Coordinates of C-alpha atoms and ligand atoms in Angstrom, one line a residue:
X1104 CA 0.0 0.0 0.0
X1105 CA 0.9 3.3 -1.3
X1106 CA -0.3 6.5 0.2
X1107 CA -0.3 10.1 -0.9
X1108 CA 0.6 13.1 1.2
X1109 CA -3.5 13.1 2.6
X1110 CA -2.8 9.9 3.8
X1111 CA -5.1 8.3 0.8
X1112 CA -4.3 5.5 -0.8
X1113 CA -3.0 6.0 -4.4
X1114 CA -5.3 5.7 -7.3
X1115 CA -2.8 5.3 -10.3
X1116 CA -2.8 1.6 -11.6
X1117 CA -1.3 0.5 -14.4
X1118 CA 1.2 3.1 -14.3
X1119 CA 4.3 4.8 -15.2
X1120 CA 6.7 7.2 -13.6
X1121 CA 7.1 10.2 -15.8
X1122 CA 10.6 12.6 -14.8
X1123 CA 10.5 16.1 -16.0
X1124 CA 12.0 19.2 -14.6
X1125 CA 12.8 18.3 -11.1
X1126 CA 9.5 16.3 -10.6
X1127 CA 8.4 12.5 -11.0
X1128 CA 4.6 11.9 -12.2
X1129 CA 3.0 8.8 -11.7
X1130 CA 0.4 8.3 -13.8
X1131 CA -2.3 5.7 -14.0
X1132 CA -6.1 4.3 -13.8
X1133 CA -7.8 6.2 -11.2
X1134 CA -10.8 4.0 -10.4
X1135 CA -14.2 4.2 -9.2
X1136 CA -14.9 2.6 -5.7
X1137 CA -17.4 -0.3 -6.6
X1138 CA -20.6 1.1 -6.2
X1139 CA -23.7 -0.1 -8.2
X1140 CA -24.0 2.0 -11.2
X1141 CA -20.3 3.4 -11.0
X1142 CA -18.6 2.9 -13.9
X1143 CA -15.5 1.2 -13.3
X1144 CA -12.9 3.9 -14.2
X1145 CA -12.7 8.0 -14.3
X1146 CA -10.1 8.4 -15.8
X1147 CA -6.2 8.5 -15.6
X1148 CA -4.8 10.3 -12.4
X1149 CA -1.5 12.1 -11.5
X1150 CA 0.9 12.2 -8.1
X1151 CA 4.1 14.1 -8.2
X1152 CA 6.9 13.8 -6.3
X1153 CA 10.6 15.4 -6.0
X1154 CA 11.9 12.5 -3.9
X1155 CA 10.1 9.3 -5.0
X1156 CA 9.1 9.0 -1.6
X1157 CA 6.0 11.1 -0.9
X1158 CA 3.3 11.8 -3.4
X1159 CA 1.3 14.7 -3.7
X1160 CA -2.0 14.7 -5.7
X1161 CA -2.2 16.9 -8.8
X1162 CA -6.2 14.9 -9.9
X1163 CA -7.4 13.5 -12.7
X1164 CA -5.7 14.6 -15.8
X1165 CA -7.9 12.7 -18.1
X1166 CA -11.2 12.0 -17.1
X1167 CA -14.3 10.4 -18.5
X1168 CA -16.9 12.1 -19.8
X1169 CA -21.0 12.0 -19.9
X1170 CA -21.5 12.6 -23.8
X1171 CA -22.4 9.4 -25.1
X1172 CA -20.6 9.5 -28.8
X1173 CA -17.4 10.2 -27.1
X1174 CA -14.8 7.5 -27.5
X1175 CA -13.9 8.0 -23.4
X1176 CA -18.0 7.8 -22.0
X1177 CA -18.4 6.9 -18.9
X1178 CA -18.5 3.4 -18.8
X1179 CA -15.8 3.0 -21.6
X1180 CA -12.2 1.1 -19.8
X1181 CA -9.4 2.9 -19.7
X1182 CA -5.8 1.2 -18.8
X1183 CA -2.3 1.1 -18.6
X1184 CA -1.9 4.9 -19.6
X1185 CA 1.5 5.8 -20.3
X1186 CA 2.9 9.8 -20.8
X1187 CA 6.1 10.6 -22.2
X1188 CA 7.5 14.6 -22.9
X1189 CA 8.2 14.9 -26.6
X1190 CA 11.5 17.9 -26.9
X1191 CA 10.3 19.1 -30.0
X1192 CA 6.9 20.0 -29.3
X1193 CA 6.7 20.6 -25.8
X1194 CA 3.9 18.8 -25.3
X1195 CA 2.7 15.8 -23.0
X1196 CA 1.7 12.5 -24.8
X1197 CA -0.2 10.3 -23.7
X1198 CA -1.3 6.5 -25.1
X1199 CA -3.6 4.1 -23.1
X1200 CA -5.5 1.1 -23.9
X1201 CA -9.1 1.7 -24.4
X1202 CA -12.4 -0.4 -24.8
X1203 CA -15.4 0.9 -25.8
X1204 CA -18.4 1.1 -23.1
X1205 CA -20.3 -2.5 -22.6
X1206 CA -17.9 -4.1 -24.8
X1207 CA -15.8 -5.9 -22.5
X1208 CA -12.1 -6.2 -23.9
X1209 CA -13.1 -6.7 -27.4
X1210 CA -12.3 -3.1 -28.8
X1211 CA -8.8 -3.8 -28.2
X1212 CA -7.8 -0.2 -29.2
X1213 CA -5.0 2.6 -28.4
X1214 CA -6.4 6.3 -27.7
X1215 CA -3.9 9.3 -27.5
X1216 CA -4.0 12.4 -25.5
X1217 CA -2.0 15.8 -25.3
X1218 CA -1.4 18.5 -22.7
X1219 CA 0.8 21.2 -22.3
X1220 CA 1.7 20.8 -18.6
X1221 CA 2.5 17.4 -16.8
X1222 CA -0.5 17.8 -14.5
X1223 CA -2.9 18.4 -17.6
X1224 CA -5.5 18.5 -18.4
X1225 CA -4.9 16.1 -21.3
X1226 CA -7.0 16.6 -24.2
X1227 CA -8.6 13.2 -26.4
X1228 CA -7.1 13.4 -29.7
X1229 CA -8.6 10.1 -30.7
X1230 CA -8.7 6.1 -30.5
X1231 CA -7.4 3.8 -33.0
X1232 CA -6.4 0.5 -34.1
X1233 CA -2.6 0.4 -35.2
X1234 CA -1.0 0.0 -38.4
X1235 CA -3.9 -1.0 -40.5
X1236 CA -2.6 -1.8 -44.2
X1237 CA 0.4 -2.4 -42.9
X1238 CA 2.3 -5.9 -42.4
X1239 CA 5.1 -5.8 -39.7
X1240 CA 8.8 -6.0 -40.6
X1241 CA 9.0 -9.6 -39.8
X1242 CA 6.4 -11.3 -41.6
X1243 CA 7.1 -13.4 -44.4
X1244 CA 5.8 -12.5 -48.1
X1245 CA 4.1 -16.0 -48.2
X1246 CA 1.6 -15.1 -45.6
X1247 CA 1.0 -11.2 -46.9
X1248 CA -2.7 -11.9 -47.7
X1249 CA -5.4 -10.6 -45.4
X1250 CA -8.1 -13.7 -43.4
X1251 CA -11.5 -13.2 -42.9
X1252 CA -13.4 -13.9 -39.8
X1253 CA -13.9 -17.3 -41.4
X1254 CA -10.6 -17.8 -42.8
X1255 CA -8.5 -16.9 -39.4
X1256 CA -11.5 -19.6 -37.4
X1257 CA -10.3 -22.0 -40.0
X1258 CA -6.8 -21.3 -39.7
X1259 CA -6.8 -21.7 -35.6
X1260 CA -9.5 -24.6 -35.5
X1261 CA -8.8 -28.0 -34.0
X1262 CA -5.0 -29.0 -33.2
X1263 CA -3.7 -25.8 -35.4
X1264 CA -4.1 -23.1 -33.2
X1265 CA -1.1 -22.2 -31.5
X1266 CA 1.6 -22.7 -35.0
X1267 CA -1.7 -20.6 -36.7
X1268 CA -1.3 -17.8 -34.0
X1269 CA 2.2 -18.2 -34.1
X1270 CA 2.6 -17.8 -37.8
X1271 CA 0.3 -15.1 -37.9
X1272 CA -3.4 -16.2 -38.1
X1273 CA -4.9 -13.3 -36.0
X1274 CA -2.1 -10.6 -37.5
X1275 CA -3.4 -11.2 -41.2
X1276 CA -7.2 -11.0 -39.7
X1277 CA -6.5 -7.9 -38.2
X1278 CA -4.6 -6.4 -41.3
X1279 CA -7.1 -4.3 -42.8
X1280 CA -8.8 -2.8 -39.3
X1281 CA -5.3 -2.5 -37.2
X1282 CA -4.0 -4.4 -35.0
X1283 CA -5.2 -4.7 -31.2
X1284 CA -3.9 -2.9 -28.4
X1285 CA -4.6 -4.3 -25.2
X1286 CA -1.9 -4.2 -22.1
X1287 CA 0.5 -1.7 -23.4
X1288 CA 3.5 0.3 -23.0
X1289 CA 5.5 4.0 -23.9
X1290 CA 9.4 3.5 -24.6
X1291 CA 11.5 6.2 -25.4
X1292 CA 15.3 5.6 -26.5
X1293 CA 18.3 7.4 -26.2
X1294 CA 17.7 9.1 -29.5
X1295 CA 14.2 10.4 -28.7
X1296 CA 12.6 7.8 -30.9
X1297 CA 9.4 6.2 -29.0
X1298 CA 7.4 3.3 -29.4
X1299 CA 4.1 1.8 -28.4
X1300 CA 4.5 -1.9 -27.1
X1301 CA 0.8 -3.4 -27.1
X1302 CA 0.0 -7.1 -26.2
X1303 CA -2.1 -8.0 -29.5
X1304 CA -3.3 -10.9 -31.6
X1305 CA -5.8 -11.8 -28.5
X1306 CA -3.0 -11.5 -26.0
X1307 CA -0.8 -14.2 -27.6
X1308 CA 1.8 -11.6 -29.2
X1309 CA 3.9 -8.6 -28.4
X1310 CA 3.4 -5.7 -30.7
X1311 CA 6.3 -2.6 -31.1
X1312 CA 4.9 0.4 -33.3
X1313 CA 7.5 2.9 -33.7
X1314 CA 5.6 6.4 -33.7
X1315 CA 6.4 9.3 -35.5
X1316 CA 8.8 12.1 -34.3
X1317 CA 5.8 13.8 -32.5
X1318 CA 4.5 10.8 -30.6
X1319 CA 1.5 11.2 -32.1
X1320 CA 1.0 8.6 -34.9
X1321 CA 2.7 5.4 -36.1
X1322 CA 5.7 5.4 -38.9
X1323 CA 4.4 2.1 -40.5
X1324 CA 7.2 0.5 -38.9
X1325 CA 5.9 -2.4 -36.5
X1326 CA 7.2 -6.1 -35.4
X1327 CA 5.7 -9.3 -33.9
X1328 CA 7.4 -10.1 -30.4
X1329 CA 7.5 -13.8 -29.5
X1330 CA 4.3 -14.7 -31.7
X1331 CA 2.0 -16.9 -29.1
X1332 CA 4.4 -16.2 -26.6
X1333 CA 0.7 -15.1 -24.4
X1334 CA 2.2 -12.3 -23.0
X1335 CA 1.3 -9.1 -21.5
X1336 CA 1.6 -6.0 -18.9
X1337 CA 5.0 -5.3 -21.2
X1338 CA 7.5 -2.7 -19.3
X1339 CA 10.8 -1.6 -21.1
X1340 CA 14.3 -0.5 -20.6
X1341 CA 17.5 -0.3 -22.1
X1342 CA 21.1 -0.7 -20.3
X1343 CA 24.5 -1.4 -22.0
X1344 CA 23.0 -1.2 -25.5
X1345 CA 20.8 -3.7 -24.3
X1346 CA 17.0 -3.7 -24.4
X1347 CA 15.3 -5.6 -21.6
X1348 CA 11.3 -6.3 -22.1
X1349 CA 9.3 -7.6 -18.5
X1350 CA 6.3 -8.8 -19.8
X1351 CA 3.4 -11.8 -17.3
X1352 CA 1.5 -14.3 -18.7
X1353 CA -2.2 -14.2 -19.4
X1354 CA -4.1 -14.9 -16.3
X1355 CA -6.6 -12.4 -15.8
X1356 CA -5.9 -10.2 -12.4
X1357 CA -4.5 -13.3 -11.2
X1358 CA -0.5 -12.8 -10.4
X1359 CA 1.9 -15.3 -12.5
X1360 CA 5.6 -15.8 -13.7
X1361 CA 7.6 -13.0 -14.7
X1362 CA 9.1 -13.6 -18.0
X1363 CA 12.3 -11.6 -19.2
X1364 CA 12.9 -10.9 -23.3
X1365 CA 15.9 -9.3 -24.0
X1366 CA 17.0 -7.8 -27.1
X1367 CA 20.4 -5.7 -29.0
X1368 CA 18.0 -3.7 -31.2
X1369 CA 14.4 -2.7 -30.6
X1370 CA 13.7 -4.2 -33.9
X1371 CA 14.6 -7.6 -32.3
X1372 CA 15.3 -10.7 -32.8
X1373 CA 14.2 -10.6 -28.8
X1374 CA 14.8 -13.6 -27.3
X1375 CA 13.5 -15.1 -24.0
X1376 CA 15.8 -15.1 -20.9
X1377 CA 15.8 -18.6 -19.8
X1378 CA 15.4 -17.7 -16.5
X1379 CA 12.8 -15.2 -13.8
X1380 CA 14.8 -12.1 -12.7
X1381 CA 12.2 -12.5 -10.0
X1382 CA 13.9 -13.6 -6.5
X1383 CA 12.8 -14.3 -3.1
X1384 CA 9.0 -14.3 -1.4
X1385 CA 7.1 -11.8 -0.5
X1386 CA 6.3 -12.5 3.4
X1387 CA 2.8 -10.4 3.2
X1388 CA 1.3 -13.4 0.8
X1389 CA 4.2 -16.4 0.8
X1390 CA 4.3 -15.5 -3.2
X1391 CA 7.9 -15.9 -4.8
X1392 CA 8.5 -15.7 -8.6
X1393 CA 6.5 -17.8 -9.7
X1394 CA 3.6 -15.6 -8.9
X1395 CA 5.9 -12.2 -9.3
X1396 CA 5.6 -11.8 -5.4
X1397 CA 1.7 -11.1 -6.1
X1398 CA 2.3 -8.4 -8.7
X1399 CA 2.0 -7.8 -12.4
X1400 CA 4.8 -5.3 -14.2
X1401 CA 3.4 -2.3 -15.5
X1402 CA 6.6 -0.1 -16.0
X1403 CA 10.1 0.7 -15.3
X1404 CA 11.2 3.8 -14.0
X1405 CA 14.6 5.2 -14.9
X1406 CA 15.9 7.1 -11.3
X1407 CA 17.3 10.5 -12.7
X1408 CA 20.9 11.2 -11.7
X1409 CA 21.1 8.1 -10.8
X1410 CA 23.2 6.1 -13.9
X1411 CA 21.8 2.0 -14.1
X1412 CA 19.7 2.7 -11.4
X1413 CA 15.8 1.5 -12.4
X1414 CA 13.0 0.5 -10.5
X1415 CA 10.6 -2.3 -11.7
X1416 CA 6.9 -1.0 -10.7
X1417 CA 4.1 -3.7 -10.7
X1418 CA 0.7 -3.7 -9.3
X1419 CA -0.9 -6.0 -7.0
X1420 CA -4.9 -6.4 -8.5
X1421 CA -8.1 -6.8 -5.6
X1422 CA -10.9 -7.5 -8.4
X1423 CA -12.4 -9.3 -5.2
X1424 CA -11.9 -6.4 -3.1
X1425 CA -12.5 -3.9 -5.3
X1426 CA -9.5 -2.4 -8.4
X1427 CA -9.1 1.2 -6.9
X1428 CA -8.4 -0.9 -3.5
X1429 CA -5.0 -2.6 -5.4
X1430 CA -1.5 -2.3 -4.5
X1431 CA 1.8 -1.5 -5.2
X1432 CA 4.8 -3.2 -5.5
X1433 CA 8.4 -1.4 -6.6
X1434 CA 11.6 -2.8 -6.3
X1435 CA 15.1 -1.6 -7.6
X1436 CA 16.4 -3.9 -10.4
X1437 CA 19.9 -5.3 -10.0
X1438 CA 22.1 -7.0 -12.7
X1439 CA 24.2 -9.7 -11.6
X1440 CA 26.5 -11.1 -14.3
X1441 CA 24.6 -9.3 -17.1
X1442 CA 21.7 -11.1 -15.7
X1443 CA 18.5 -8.9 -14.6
X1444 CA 17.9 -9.7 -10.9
X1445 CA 14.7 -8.0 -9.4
X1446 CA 15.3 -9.2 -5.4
X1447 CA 12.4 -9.0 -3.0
X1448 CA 12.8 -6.9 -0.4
X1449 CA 10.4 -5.3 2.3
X1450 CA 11.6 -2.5 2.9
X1451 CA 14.6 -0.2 0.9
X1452 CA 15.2 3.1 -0.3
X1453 CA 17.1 5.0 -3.2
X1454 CA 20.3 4.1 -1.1
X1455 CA 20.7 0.8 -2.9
X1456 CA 21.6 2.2 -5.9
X1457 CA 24.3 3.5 -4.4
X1458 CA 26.6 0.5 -4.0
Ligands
DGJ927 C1 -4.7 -8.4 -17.1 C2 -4.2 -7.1 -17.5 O1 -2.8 -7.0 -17.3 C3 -4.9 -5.9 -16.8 O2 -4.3 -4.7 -17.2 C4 -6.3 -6.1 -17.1 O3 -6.6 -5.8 -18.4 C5 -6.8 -7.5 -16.7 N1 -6.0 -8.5 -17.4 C6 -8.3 -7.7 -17.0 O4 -8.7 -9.0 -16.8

């Protein structure tokens, strides 16, 4: 648990840490309490912080809204928000992963925001499914031909379904319309380029979309990560020349393993760690790495000043409870022998980053 400066507990799930000018903002889901009739989410709220340690409210930067056409009506799901500052326009972008009111998860679709200060407001730009038209870089010619509804069934029907997914079943279904966006991601390099990093294909593949110098649309550009890998909540960061992807499995708000991809270009070829960075047990809830301590990643924060000093963020989900009721887990990131080591620990501060 996670409290701000009020002494409330923090309503920013599926979350990232954003640094700019002195200041840290964590963003994410600021939910509803469960009350009948509530929808589940208002919007995306904001903390900052100068320390990392205490957390002052700024609100809801992005909220839901009553008009019923809107993309963002109440009722609609919004997740896993992510805000990065783009240089060259001075503006705050934001991406999250959207679905449509009373559709359950089967919009599937990335919406974009803008705002000229950290603590908003951010303005809807829109919604959209990425890189329709558009094959990803690794994708053979043979299979370059778009599926049906009918075709892609066929393809994934009876013992075929994962080498269907994995060659690309639900990619050349979702050609013409874009691709989904579900659990996703902001990455920025060293050079300032940024991509969106979407679970897609029903969950069972990574997406990377590079976007365009603005951070506002896609370049065309895109790759499959570990196709029917079923992986999700994807968090990024780079060290050494090296790009390091935390991604879960696919279990609903239930916690699972940890899996580690690592890569020497964002373009790939990423390749799965064959081991859990995750070690230890969390003594709260007796959950070690197979069950990520009880959390699922949703971002890794970069400490500034700090060189190789990054923080793995994950949440703890209470769907039984009730979402705005879940928890927080952070702990720093180590690497032992070029191998990523995130160490449970109950208690530590920013000193650990200094040995
Ligand atoms: C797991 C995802 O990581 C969460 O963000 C959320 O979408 C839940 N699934 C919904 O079941």
């Amino acid at each position: 648990m996670r409290y701000d400066t009020e002494g409330v507990h923090i309503n920013a799930h599926g979350g990232c840490v954003l640094y700019h000018n002195g200041t840290y903002y964590w963003y994410g889901e600021y939910r509803n309490p469960k009350k009948e009739g509530t929808p589940g989410t208002q919007g995306v709220g904001c903390y900052s912080s100068t320390d990392l340690y205490n957390w002052k409210k700024e609100g809801v930067v992005l909220s839901v809204v009553d008009d019923p056409n809107s993309d963002i009506t109440a009722g609609c799901k919004i997740e896993r928000p992510k805000v990065i500052y783009n240089e060259k326009t001075g503006k705050f972008v934001m991406w999250f992963h959207l679905e449509f009111k009373g559709r359950g998860y089967g919009t599937a679709r990335a919406a974009l925001a803008v705002a000229d200060n950290p603590q908003g407001p951010f303005q809807l730009l829109h919604s959209l499914r990425p890189n329709a038209g558009r094959w990803p870089m690794n994708f053979p010619d043979s299979r370059k031909t778009a599926l049906t509804s009918e075709q892609m069934k066929r393809e994934i029907a009876g013992n075929n379904t994962w080498p269907a997914i994995r060659d690309g079943a639900y990619t050349r279904y979702n050609f013409e319309d874009g691709q989904m966006v579900r659990d996703m991601t902001l990455f920025v390099d060293e050079n300032g380029k940024a991509y969106l990093v979407a679970s897609a294909e029903e969950n069972y593949t990574i997406h990377i979309h590079e976007l365009t110098d603005d951070y506002l649309d896609l370049t065309g550009k895109w790759i499959r990560v570990e196709p029917s890998g079923h992986n999700e909540a994807p968090a990024l960061m780079k060290r050494n020349g090296k790009y390091y992807m935390l991604v879960s499995g696919c279990t609903g708000w239930e916690p699972n393993d940890a899996r580690l991809l690592v890569a020497d270009s964002i373009w790939g070829p990423w390749k799965k760690a064959a081991y859990n960075p995750c070690v230890g047990t969390n003594p709260f809830n007796n959950m070690g790495p197979d069950k990520t301590f009880g959390g699922q990643s949703t971002y890794i924060l970069s400490v500034h000043g700090k060189p190789n000093a990054y923080i793995a963020m994950f949440d703890v989900w209470r769907p039984k409870v009730q979402l705005i009721e879940s928890g927080y887990i952070w702990l720093p990131i180590a690497f032992e022998n070029d191998k990523m080591v995130i160490r449970w620990r109950s208690q530590w501060d920013l000193g650990v980053f200094n040995n």
